[in-house]
Amino acid sequence: MPAEHFDAIVVGAGPSGNAAAYTMGKAGLNVLQIDRGEYPGSKNVQGAILYADALERIIPDFRETAPLERHVVEQRFWMLSEKSHTGTHHRSDTFNEEKPNRYTILRAQFDKWFSKQVREAGVTLITETTVTELVKNEAGKVIGVLTDREGGPVYADVVVLAEGVNGLVGQRSGLRSEIKPQHVALAVKETHFLPEETVRERFNLADEDEGVVIEVLGSVSSGMVGTGFLYTNKESISIGVGCLVADFAREKIPPYELLDRFKNHPSVKPLLKGAEMKEYVAHLIPEGGYDAIPQLTGDGWLIVGDAGQFVNAVHREGSNLAMTSGRLAGESLIALKAQGLPATNDNLKLYRDALEDSVVIKDLKKYRKIPGLLEKNRQLFTTYPALLNRSMNAFLRVDGRDKRSKETEILKGLKKARGNWLNVAFDMLKVARAWR
Amino acid sequence: MTDKTNGSKSPRMEERLYQNRYQVDEGRPHVKINHQAGGDSEELKALTKICPAGCYSINEDGQVEVAADGCMECGTCRIVCQATGELEWSYPRGGYGILFKFG
Ligand SMILES: Cc1cc2nc3c(=O)[nH]c(=O)nc-3n(C[C@H](O)[C@H](O)[C@H](O)COP(=O)(O)OP(=O)(O)OC[C@H]3O[C@@H](n4cnc5c(N)ncnc54)[C@H](O)[C@@H]3O)c2cc1C
Ligand code: SF4
């Protein structure tokens, strides 16, 4: 391990670590970044939708070189029941703008690209190295890291923990507790390859740059708190499903069976027909929201990205919050360095304040009540999607019965499913309140 | 080649993991079970169902065992069994373990 003393050590080369390292490297700080993968990205999983804005603020011209799959011109939301789906589509030609807003990506390739930019910004990267523990001085201040490589500790003024959702370094150094099963989702995903023209035709796309993403709620999670997704890449389709770990542990449903059921759903199967599955992956997603955020700073350390639970599960935004928190951490450390101030917990208020003032904490605060709501109101994942599909089906089927009886029947079904009208009203109120 | 996973039958785990790349650290498993005196906990048993890589199974003696070669390092088992103390879980040594091509 390098003997020199660094301005900062960044643990992890995912979007959060790369954003932090890039920001500091560009400003001339002496930064060491350590990742346990063979190459950055080799351990990382995402759906994946990339939101341009967060990256644009770090690398404005990323579109020229980044490995982007398709930009999203259409978003579908599906409420799934066993044999049907009911949903909405939003498609707009305004998404075909000069600088598109959202792209699908493949994380292993994207992270490799981002890491190249980081190294070009002057950061020293060491891969195939797992950080095992933080090194502290007598006063308890973090002064460096220990790794599973030969050689002693490496020292720095500050350690940026960009280690992702599991947060093991923070835990094993006593900075935070173990994650709770109700605060993380386990997601499994497969990548299915098809010729580019087939993807284009199946999703009604004009060319190889346009893409569709589908978010799915309902029978896809078999009664658990969870969602499914299906995204188009250039020559492949990413399909996955994720549910709370606490729910998997209780229901004991194998996640891959859930995924297989989703793939075989009559609405999905034709989209995957003839495709070749080339990878099966699993990863956790932080979903505890605002109340699950651990202590974010201390003397000589701070946390960015998934390690801080910065994911907005409702909007499936994580990589953008990871990059934003990484950038803000980098900017804060640059400012402290310029003023000759040490990275004490007090001085790192700069980072905490910047986060509070950013989309990261603002959005997590807005949706603070959602995780609890979903956990306690499973009917939102079961009763309502099933009912919606049944109702649509009854409504559309022309079978000689008059429309008024049909409507009455639909309303009766709704009332019956939730016991009485009061419960239906309460459900609506609860969702509206949590959303506010 | 046609897709092995789109048939109506659920594909076997080996087939599913076949396309994945691993660098196995021979002789250095990164997940170990410490069986407790009172028998395996419900949490540990649940892992035979919910580990996404099917690493856990019940052996002839009715005990849960783990073979983590196909592990995708998600961390689910560690979180589920945190309270029971039955699992010793660490990341594989740097460079070893799962290597995602697409992620
Ligand atoms: C199935 C799925 C779908 C998702 N879909 C979306 C989406 O569509 N859009 C979106 O914005 N977000 C999505 N997310 C969330 C997004 O992937 C994360 O928010 C994002 O990856 C967080 O970035 P990060 O840098 O904080 O963590 P990670 O990307 O997890 O990076 C952590 C890095 O740290 C390294 N590391 C960990 N521990 C150590 C150690 N001890 N020593 C050395 N290195 C270490 C790892 O190798 C890794 O490179 C999704 C997540 C999943 C799982
Ligand atoms: S980390 Fe995930 S894939 Fe690996 S053994 Fe545990 S549950 Fe299975």
XYZ file of C-alpha atoms and ligand atoms in Angstrom:
600
model
C 0.000 0.000 0.000
C 1.205 3.532 -0.722
C 3.227 5.065 2.115
C 2.309 8.681 1.439
C -0.292 10.604 3.390
C -3.378 11.487 1.353
C -5.745 14.407 1.586
C -8.592 11.914 1.359
C -9.221 8.191 0.978
C -12.431 7.204 -0.799
C -13.702 3.693 -0.028
C -15.641 2.474 -3.062
C -15.801 3.314 -6.770
C -19.543 3.321 -7.403
C -21.344 6.542 -8.421
C -20.996 8.152 -4.972
C -17.298 7.371 -4.538
C -16.526 8.327 -8.118
C -18.358 11.640 -7.778
C -16.470 12.466 -4.562
C -13.084 11.373 -5.899
C -13.552 13.155 -9.240
C -14.593 16.414 -7.575
C -11.583 16.396 -5.243
C -9.137 15.174 -7.877
C -10.155 17.962 -10.263
C -9.491 20.503 -7.510
C -5.972 19.176 -7.067
C -6.408 17.215 -3.846
C -4.247 14.143 -3.360
C -6.856 11.367 -3.340
C -6.612 7.591 -2.985
C -9.619 5.507 -4.001
C -9.946 1.831 -3.098
C -12.395 -0.692 -4.571
C -12.743 -4.382 -3.852
C -13.769 -5.333 -7.396
C -11.511 -6.514 -10.210
C -12.535 -3.275 -11.903
C -14.916 -0.557 -10.689
C -18.431 -1.779 -11.448
C -17.692 -5.479 -11.169
C -19.633 -5.652 -7.891
C -22.349 -3.172 -8.752
C -25.956 -3.486 -9.829
C -28.590 -1.026 -10.996
C -31.858 -1.230 -13.002
C -30.632 0.957 -14.510
C -31.925 4.429 -15.213
C -29.346 7.199 -15.129
C -30.626 10.691 -14.417
C -28.572 13.139 -16.445
C -28.828 16.131 -14.145
C -26.734 14.783 -11.255
C -23.927 13.660 -13.569
C -24.088 16.794 -15.685
C -23.217 18.858 -12.617
C -20.030 16.810 -12.274
C -19.072 16.053 -15.890
C -21.039 18.455 -18.123
C -20.087 16.781 -21.415
C -20.535 13.169 -20.234
C -22.794 12.401 -23.200
C -19.831 12.540 -25.561
C -18.037 9.549 -24.072
C -20.210 7.745 -21.508
C -21.593 4.291 -22.433
C -25.301 5.163 -22.605
C -27.833 2.626 -23.839
C -31.065 4.442 -24.776
C -32.640 7.690 -23.672
C -36.095 7.266 -22.190
C -38.940 8.523 -24.388
C -41.674 6.518 -22.742
C -42.454 5.502 -19.181
C -45.101 2.908 -18.395
C -46.625 2.169 -14.990
C -48.315 -1.190 -14.686
C -50.641 -2.458 -11.996
C -50.280 -6.193 -12.353
C -52.658 -9.014 -11.480
C -52.170 -12.678 -12.268
C -53.304 -12.448 -15.897
C -53.659 -8.754 -16.608
C -52.067 -5.385 -16.315
C -53.696 -1.974 -16.207
C -51.497 1.026 -16.544
C -50.558 4.374 -17.871
C -48.034 5.325 -20.511
C -46.341 8.621 -20.793
C -44.560 9.061 -24.082
C -43.361 12.362 -25.358
C -41.349 13.604 -28.277
C -40.101 16.357 -25.960
C -37.834 13.693 -24.419
C -36.056 13.620 -27.782
C -34.200 16.772 -26.830
C -30.619 17.742 -27.497
C -29.612 16.782 -23.986
C -31.947 13.989 -22.919
C -32.959 13.760 -19.285
C -32.832 10.022 -18.539
C -30.909 7.125 -20.019
C -30.745 3.398 -19.498
C -27.239 2.141 -18.716
C -25.410 -1.068 -17.805
C -23.667 -0.341 -14.518
C -20.575 -2.501 -14.931
C -19.754 -0.588 -18.120
C -20.834 2.792 -16.855
C -18.750 2.528 -13.668
C -15.687 1.580 -15.701
C -16.138 4.718 -17.788
C -16.720 6.948 -14.745
C -13.638 5.504 -13.083
C -11.538 6.383 -16.126
C -12.614 10.026 -15.756
C -11.725 9.876 -12.068
C -8.215 8.619 -12.791
C -7.771 11.248 -15.489
C -8.633 13.817 -12.834
C -5.510 12.717 -10.972
C -6.949 10.255 -8.437
C -4.938 7.154 -7.518
C -7.131 4.047 -7.790
C -6.371 0.688 -6.216
C -8.693 -2.181 -7.184
C -8.960 -5.792 -5.981
C -8.516 -4.475 -2.453
C -11.067 -4.705 0.341
C -10.971 -2.119 3.103
C -11.401 -4.085 6.320
C -11.383 -1.418 8.997
C -10.810 2.224 9.767
C -7.746 3.290 11.719
C -8.337 5.723 14.582
C -5.969 7.712 16.786
C -6.165 7.820 20.610
C -8.736 10.587 20.422
C -10.971 8.387 18.279
C -10.460 10.401 15.108
C -10.333 8.351 11.916
C -6.871 8.741 10.363
C -6.735 6.014 7.726
C -7.790 2.540 6.600
C -6.624 -1.048 6.841
C -7.025 -3.337 3.836
C -6.661 -7.027 3.042
C -3.482 -6.269 1.083
C 0.055 -6.705 2.320
C 1.494 -3.700 4.074
C 0.218 -1.580 6.910
C -2.477 1.045 7.047
C -2.812 3.960 4.636
C -3.322 7.390 6.164
C -5.353 10.411 5.146
C -6.905 13.577 6.590
C -10.367 12.176 5.963
C -12.028 8.931 4.855
C -15.069 9.091 2.575
C -17.213 5.982 3.048
C -18.757 5.311 -0.373
C -18.982 1.598 0.278
C -22.607 1.045 -0.725
C -25.659 -0.324 1.012
C -24.038 -2.984 3.208
C -21.880 -0.411 5.003
C -19.619 -3.039 6.520
C -16.563 -0.842 7.068
C -18.652 1.685 8.984
C -20.317 -1.071 10.986
C -17.184 -2.965 11.827
C -15.493 0.241 12.895
C -18.362 0.969 15.265
C -19.655 4.044 13.434
C -23.085 2.606 12.703
C -25.327 -0.358 13.412
C -26.288 -3.283 11.179
C -29.046 -2.597 8.632
C -32.572 -3.633 9.572
C -34.337 -6.177 7.312
C -37.291 -3.800 6.884
C -34.963 -1.039 5.664
C -33.558 -2.812 2.616
C -34.992 -4.538 -0.417
C -33.389 -7.516 -2.103
C -33.566 -7.188 -5.873
C -32.820 -9.839 -8.472
C -32.402 -9.010 -12.100
C -31.573 -10.666 -15.409
C -30.194 -9.216 -18.620
C -31.792 -10.701 -21.739
C -30.209 -10.105 -25.112
C -32.075 -9.503 -28.374
C -31.094 -7.928 -31.699
C -31.328 -4.133 -31.574
C -34.077 -4.009 -34.235
C -36.158 -6.471 -32.222
C -36.007 -4.269 -29.134
C -36.956 -1.304 -31.306
C -39.924 -3.071 -32.889
C -41.266 -4.664 -29.734
C -41.358 -1.362 -27.919
C -42.408 0.764 -30.851
C -39.246 2.868 -30.895
C -38.050 5.098 -33.718
C -34.350 4.281 -33.504
C -31.567 2.677 -31.522
C -31.306 5.610 -29.121
C -34.922 5.681 -27.940
C -35.970 3.588 -24.973
C -38.917 2.531 -22.826
C -38.994 1.809 -19.105
C -41.761 -0.014 -17.250
C -42.348 0.108 -13.471
C -44.635 -2.553 -12.065
C -46.729 -2.853 -8.912
C -49.104 -5.582 -7.794
C -48.975 -9.361 -8.146
C -45.333 -9.063 -9.213
C -44.367 -8.941 -5.503
C -46.702 -11.742 -4.346
C -48.121 -9.729 -1.480
C -44.767 -8.422 -0.279
C -43.706 -4.764 -0.279
C -41.923 -4.568 -3.602
C -41.934 -3.688 -7.280
C -40.833 -4.995 -10.620
C -39.182 -3.259 -13.536
C -38.391 -3.827 -17.191
C -36.020 -1.508 -19.038
C -34.856 -1.473 -22.646
C -31.153 -1.276 -23.416
C -29.687 -1.141 -26.920
C -29.469 -4.867 -27.456
C -30.927 -6.192 -24.275
C -33.712 -5.971 -21.742
C -33.131 -5.640 -18.013
C -35.877 -7.256 -15.990
C -36.017 -7.490 -12.229
C -38.049 -7.551 -9.070
C -37.237 -6.417 -5.538
C -38.998 -6.744 -2.165
C -38.133 -5.937 1.427
C -35.704 -8.407 2.996
C -37.995 -8.604 6.049
C -40.832 -9.737 3.752
C -38.718 -12.350 1.984
C -37.645 -13.712 5.368
C -41.242 -13.951 6.527
C -42.831 -15.267 3.337
C -39.880 -17.506 2.386
C -40.537 -16.986 -1.316
C -37.422 -17.573 -3.427
C -36.632 -14.290 -5.216
C -35.762 -16.050 -8.477
C -39.186 -17.723 -8.484
C -40.758 -14.316 -8.211
C -38.657 -13.191 -11.165
C -39.589 -16.275 -13.202
C -43.262 -15.671 -12.536
C -42.858 -12.085 -13.700
C -41.040 -13.175 -16.856
C -43.802 -15.655 -17.607
C -46.620 -13.182 -17.034
C -48.718 -13.008 -20.222
C -48.021 -9.252 -20.492
C -44.255 -9.751 -20.249
C -43.503 -13.043 -21.930
C -43.884 -11.828 -25.534
C -41.466 -8.972 -24.822
C -38.714 -11.450 -23.897
C -39.460 -14.076 -26.524
C -36.354 -15.599 -28.041
C -33.998 -13.573 -25.888
C -30.784 -14.986 -24.501
C -30.246 -14.520 -20.765
C -26.634 -13.547 -20.182
C -26.503 -12.551 -16.540
C -28.400 -13.053 -13.286
C -27.587 -10.645 -10.475
C -28.735 -9.799 -6.962
C -28.170 -6.687 -4.866
C -29.717 -4.810 -1.970
C -31.435 -1.422 -2.272
C -31.731 0.907 0.740
C -35.444 1.601 1.195
C -35.748 2.750 4.794
C -35.899 6.392 3.746
C -35.157 9.376 5.954
C -35.581 7.588 9.263
C -33.019 4.932 8.347
C -30.204 7.404 7.649
C -27.227 6.653 9.937
C -24.921 9.240 11.493
C -23.313 10.784 8.415
C -20.155 12.404 9.746
C -17.647 12.087 12.553
C -14.098 13.114 13.265
C -12.182 12.229 10.109
C -14.987 10.461 8.229
C -18.169 10.974 6.310
C -20.704 8.837 4.464
C -22.054 9.254 0.903
C -24.460 7.339 -1.362
C -26.219 4.068 -0.546
C -24.140 3.725 2.621
C -26.167 6.693 3.872
C -29.477 5.118 2.710
C -29.840 7.878 0.099
C -32.432 6.194 -2.116
C -35.859 7.492 -3.030
C -37.575 4.145 -3.527
C -40.846 5.629 -4.787
C -39.080 7.210 -7.762
C -36.346 4.578 -7.987
C -33.707 7.261 -7.659
C -30.426 6.212 -6.070
C -27.492 6.723 -8.402
C -28.328 10.418 -8.753
C -28.520 10.898 -4.993
C -25.271 8.942 -4.704
C -23.546 11.266 -7.182
C -25.020 14.380 -5.632
C -23.955 13.406 -2.103
C -20.507 12.442 -3.398
C -20.114 15.785 -5.152
C -21.273 17.727 -2.087
C -18.867 15.782 0.125
C -16.024 16.532 -2.296
C -16.895 20.229 -2.446
C -17.119 20.454 1.347
C -13.725 18.816 1.815
C -12.188 21.103 -0.806
C -13.579 24.121 1.077
C -12.221 22.905 4.432
C -8.822 22.257 2.910
C -8.753 25.742 1.358
C -9.441 27.244 4.756
C -6.856 25.003 6.416
C -9.531 23.439 8.622
C -9.384 19.774 9.732
C -12.231 17.358 8.919
C -13.659 17.232 12.418
C -17.279 16.372 13.011
C -17.936 20.049 13.790
C -16.346 21.270 10.579
C -18.126 18.608 8.533
C -21.336 20.451 9.352
C -20.551 22.061 6.015
C -21.342 18.736 4.305
C -24.373 18.018 6.467
C -25.806 21.450 5.693
C -25.131 21.099 1.986
C -26.990 17.775 2.004
C -29.940 19.233 3.934
C -30.158 21.962 1.367
C -30.027 19.563 -1.587
C -32.485 17.300 -3.374
C -31.053 14.359 -1.399
C -32.416 15.184 2.047
C -35.304 17.320 0.791
C -36.822 14.416 -1.162
C -36.113 11.838 1.536
C -37.831 14.105 4.039
C -40.813 14.590 1.763
C -41.343 10.824 1.521
C -40.408 10.140 5.128
C -43.728 8.431 5.896
C -43.856 6.253 2.775
C -41.755 3.257 3.960
C -43.885 2.855 7.105
C -47.070 3.313 5.125
C -46.205 0.616 2.601
C -45.145 -1.823 5.273
C -48.400 -1.460 7.152
C -50.712 -1.302 4.133
C -50.025 -4.322 1.996
C -53.458 -3.950 0.386
C -51.791 -1.323 -1.784
C -49.743 -4.137 -3.353
C -52.444 -6.778 -3.414
C -56.097 -5.706 -3.186
C -56.001 -2.537 -5.240
C -54.028 -3.759 -8.271
C -56.152 -6.919 -8.417
C -59.335 -4.922 -8.065
C -58.321 -2.408 -10.679
C -57.671 -5.149 -13.205
C -60.912 -6.930 -12.379
C -62.861 -3.706 -12.706
C -61.283 -2.742 -16.012
C -61.996 -6.199 -17.298
C -65.645 -6.085 -16.261
C -66.007 -2.580 -17.642
C -64.569 -3.371 -21.050
C -66.145 -6.749 -21.608
C -69.296 -6.425 -23.711
C -71.545 -9.194 -22.516
C -75.112 -7.940 -22.774
C -75.293 -6.593 -19.232
C -76.173 -2.943 -18.754
C -73.500 -0.482 -17.719
C -75.146 0.644 -14.493
C -75.219 -2.880 -13.029
C -71.574 -3.235 -13.985
C -70.603 -0.030 -12.228
C -72.550 -1.047 -9.138
C -70.790 -4.374 -9.151
C -67.362 -2.730 -9.433
C -68.096 -0.426 -6.524
C -69.442 -3.306 -4.473
C -66.267 -5.241 -5.178
C -64.166 -2.344 -3.924
C -66.198 -2.020 -0.745
C -66.129 -5.745 -0.125
C -62.393 -5.986 -0.623
C -61.710 -3.424 2.097
C -64.622 -4.303 4.435
C -66.388 -0.956 4.195
C -66.208 2.447 2.546
C -64.484 3.983 5.530
C -61.440 1.768 4.989
C -61.277 2.743 1.340
C -61.427 6.398 2.337
C -58.747 5.868 4.983
C -56.460 4.176 2.449
C -56.733 7.159 0.130
C -56.169 9.589 2.961
C -53.107 7.712 4.208
C -51.481 7.691 0.783
C -52.283 11.357 0.228
C -50.814 12.279 3.619
C -47.608 10.310 3.178
C -47.152 11.794 -0.274
C -47.557 15.402 0.807
C -29.217 -20.322 -28.674
C -32.671 -19.883 -27.264
C -33.356 -18.574 -23.818
C -33.133 -21.214 -21.166
C -35.145 -19.201 -18.732
C -38.268 -18.456 -20.662
C -39.733 -21.925 -20.506
C -42.614 -22.506 -18.175
C -40.388 -24.500 -15.819
C -38.127 -22.662 -13.413
C -34.526 -23.187 -14.531
C -32.174 -24.887 -12.130
C -29.882 -22.619 -10.169
C -26.731 -23.901 -11.869
C -28.150 -22.962 -15.227
C -29.110 -19.548 -13.986
C -25.671 -18.866 -12.542
C -23.891 -20.483 -15.475
C -23.605 -17.196 -17.363
C -22.132 -15.348 -14.378
C -18.407 -14.822 -13.929
C -16.762 -15.761 -10.650
C -13.222 -15.759 -9.347
C -13.502 -18.336 -6.571
C -11.024 -17.998 -3.699
C -10.414 -21.737 -3.239
C -10.277 -22.855 0.364
C -11.314 -19.476 1.730
C -15.095 -19.394 1.988
C -16.370 -15.948 2.933
C -19.563 -17.181 4.588
C -19.523 -19.658 7.466
C -22.202 -21.071 9.738
C -21.669 -21.430 13.476
C -24.392 -23.866 14.463
C -25.969 -23.034 17.807
C -26.662 -25.582 20.521
C -30.459 -25.316 20.313
C -30.564 -26.174 16.592
C -30.764 -23.931 13.553
C -32.928 -20.830 13.866
C -35.946 -20.098 11.691
C -33.957 -17.242 10.169
C -31.151 -19.566 9.122
C -33.618 -22.061 7.703
C -35.325 -19.300 5.737
C -32.076 -18.759 3.853
C -32.541 -22.085 2.079
C -35.443 -20.353 0.338
C -34.453 -16.729 0.028
C -30.743 -16.659 -0.808
C -30.925 -15.485 -4.433
C -28.036 -17.759 -5.397
C -29.376 -20.839 -3.637
C -26.234 -21.145 -1.509
C -28.035 -22.624 1.508
C -29.450 -26.134 1.743
C -30.414 -28.678 4.383
C -27.984 -31.589 4.688
C -28.721 -35.215 5.591
C -28.523 -34.434 9.293
C -31.211 -31.805 8.889
C -28.737 -28.984 9.418
C -28.459 -25.909 7.244
C -25.220 -25.792 5.262
C -23.752 -23.165 2.979
C -21.720 -23.447 -0.225
C -21.006 -19.861 -1.202
C -19.300 -20.369 -4.576
C -22.317 -18.898 -6.416
C -22.753 -16.071 -3.909
C -23.502 -12.662 -5.406
C -22.430 -10.867 -2.210
C -25.773 -9.184 -1.708
C -25.642 -9.385 2.101
C -29.209 -10.636 2.605
C -28.208 -13.657 4.698
C -26.065 -11.530 6.990
C -28.906 -9.106 7.620
C -31.520 -11.820 8.186
C -29.300 -13.686 10.661
C -27.750 -10.699 12.393
C -29.583 -11.368 15.647
C -28.934 -15.117 15.792
C -25.151 -14.925 15.540
C -25.075 -18.018 13.321
C -23.278 -16.439 10.382
C -19.743 -15.228 9.914
C -19.865 -13.070 6.816
C -17.203 -10.983 5.156
C -16.505 -9.871 1.626
C -14.266 -12.189 -0.371
C -10.671 -11.017 -0.592
C -10.232 -8.113 -2.998
C -10.618 -9.214 -6.622
C -12.326 -12.528 -5.758
C -15.985 -13.468 -5.857
C -18.654 -12.335 -8.287
C -17.668 -10.258 -11.324
C -20.645 -8.615 -12.956
C -20.366 -8.069 -16.719
C -23.450 -5.882 -17.015
C -24.639 -5.346 -13.419
C -31.862 -3.685 -8.904
C -31.548 -2.230 -8.669
C -32.123 -1.269 -9.469
C -31.827 0.072 -9.275
N -32.327 0.968 -10.160
C -31.944 2.262 -10.083
C -32.287 3.167 -11.120
O -32.943 2.789 -12.091
N -31.865 4.448 -11.017
C -31.098 4.867 -9.974
O -30.712 6.028 -9.944
N -30.734 4.025 -8.976
C -31.133 2.731 -9.013
N -30.699 1.851 -8.056
C -29.901 2.351 -6.927
C -28.436 2.593 -7.313
O -27.910 1.453 -7.914
C -27.624 2.952 -6.072
O -28.261 3.991 -5.387
C -26.199 3.366 -6.405
O -25.502 2.324 -7.011
C -25.452 3.803 -5.146
O -24.126 4.132 -5.451
P -22.963 4.015 -4.378
O -21.752 4.513 -5.032
O -23.388 4.672 -3.115
O -22.866 2.463 -4.021
P -22.391 1.222 -4.979
O -22.763 1.481 -6.368
O -22.933 0.013 -4.314
O -20.822 1.243 -4.862
C -20.125 0.825 -3.736
C -18.703 0.484 -4.143
O -17.910 0.246 -2.991
C -17.114 -0.890 -3.176
N -16.865 -1.429 -1.835
C -17.788 -1.798 -0.910
N -17.195 -2.196 0.223
C -15.868 -2.055 0.032
C -14.730 -2.292 0.862
N -14.858 -2.739 2.111
N -13.507 -2.065 0.343
C -13.361 -1.611 -0.932
N -14.397 -1.346 -1.749
C -15.637 -1.571 -1.272
C -17.910 -1.787 -4.105
O -17.058 -2.644 -4.837
C -18.602 -0.761 -4.997
O -17.853 -0.474 -6.146
C -30.975 0.482 -8.217
C -30.409 -0.486 -7.400
C -30.658 -1.834 -7.614
C -29.988 -2.859 -6.756
S -24.725 -12.791 0.373
Fe -26.621 -13.058 -0.807
S -26.040 -14.465 -2.454
Fe -24.421 -14.588 -0.929
S -24.973 -16.306 0.376
Fe -25.837 -14.461 1.354
S -27.898 -14.285 0.565
Fe -26.824 -15.729 -0.760
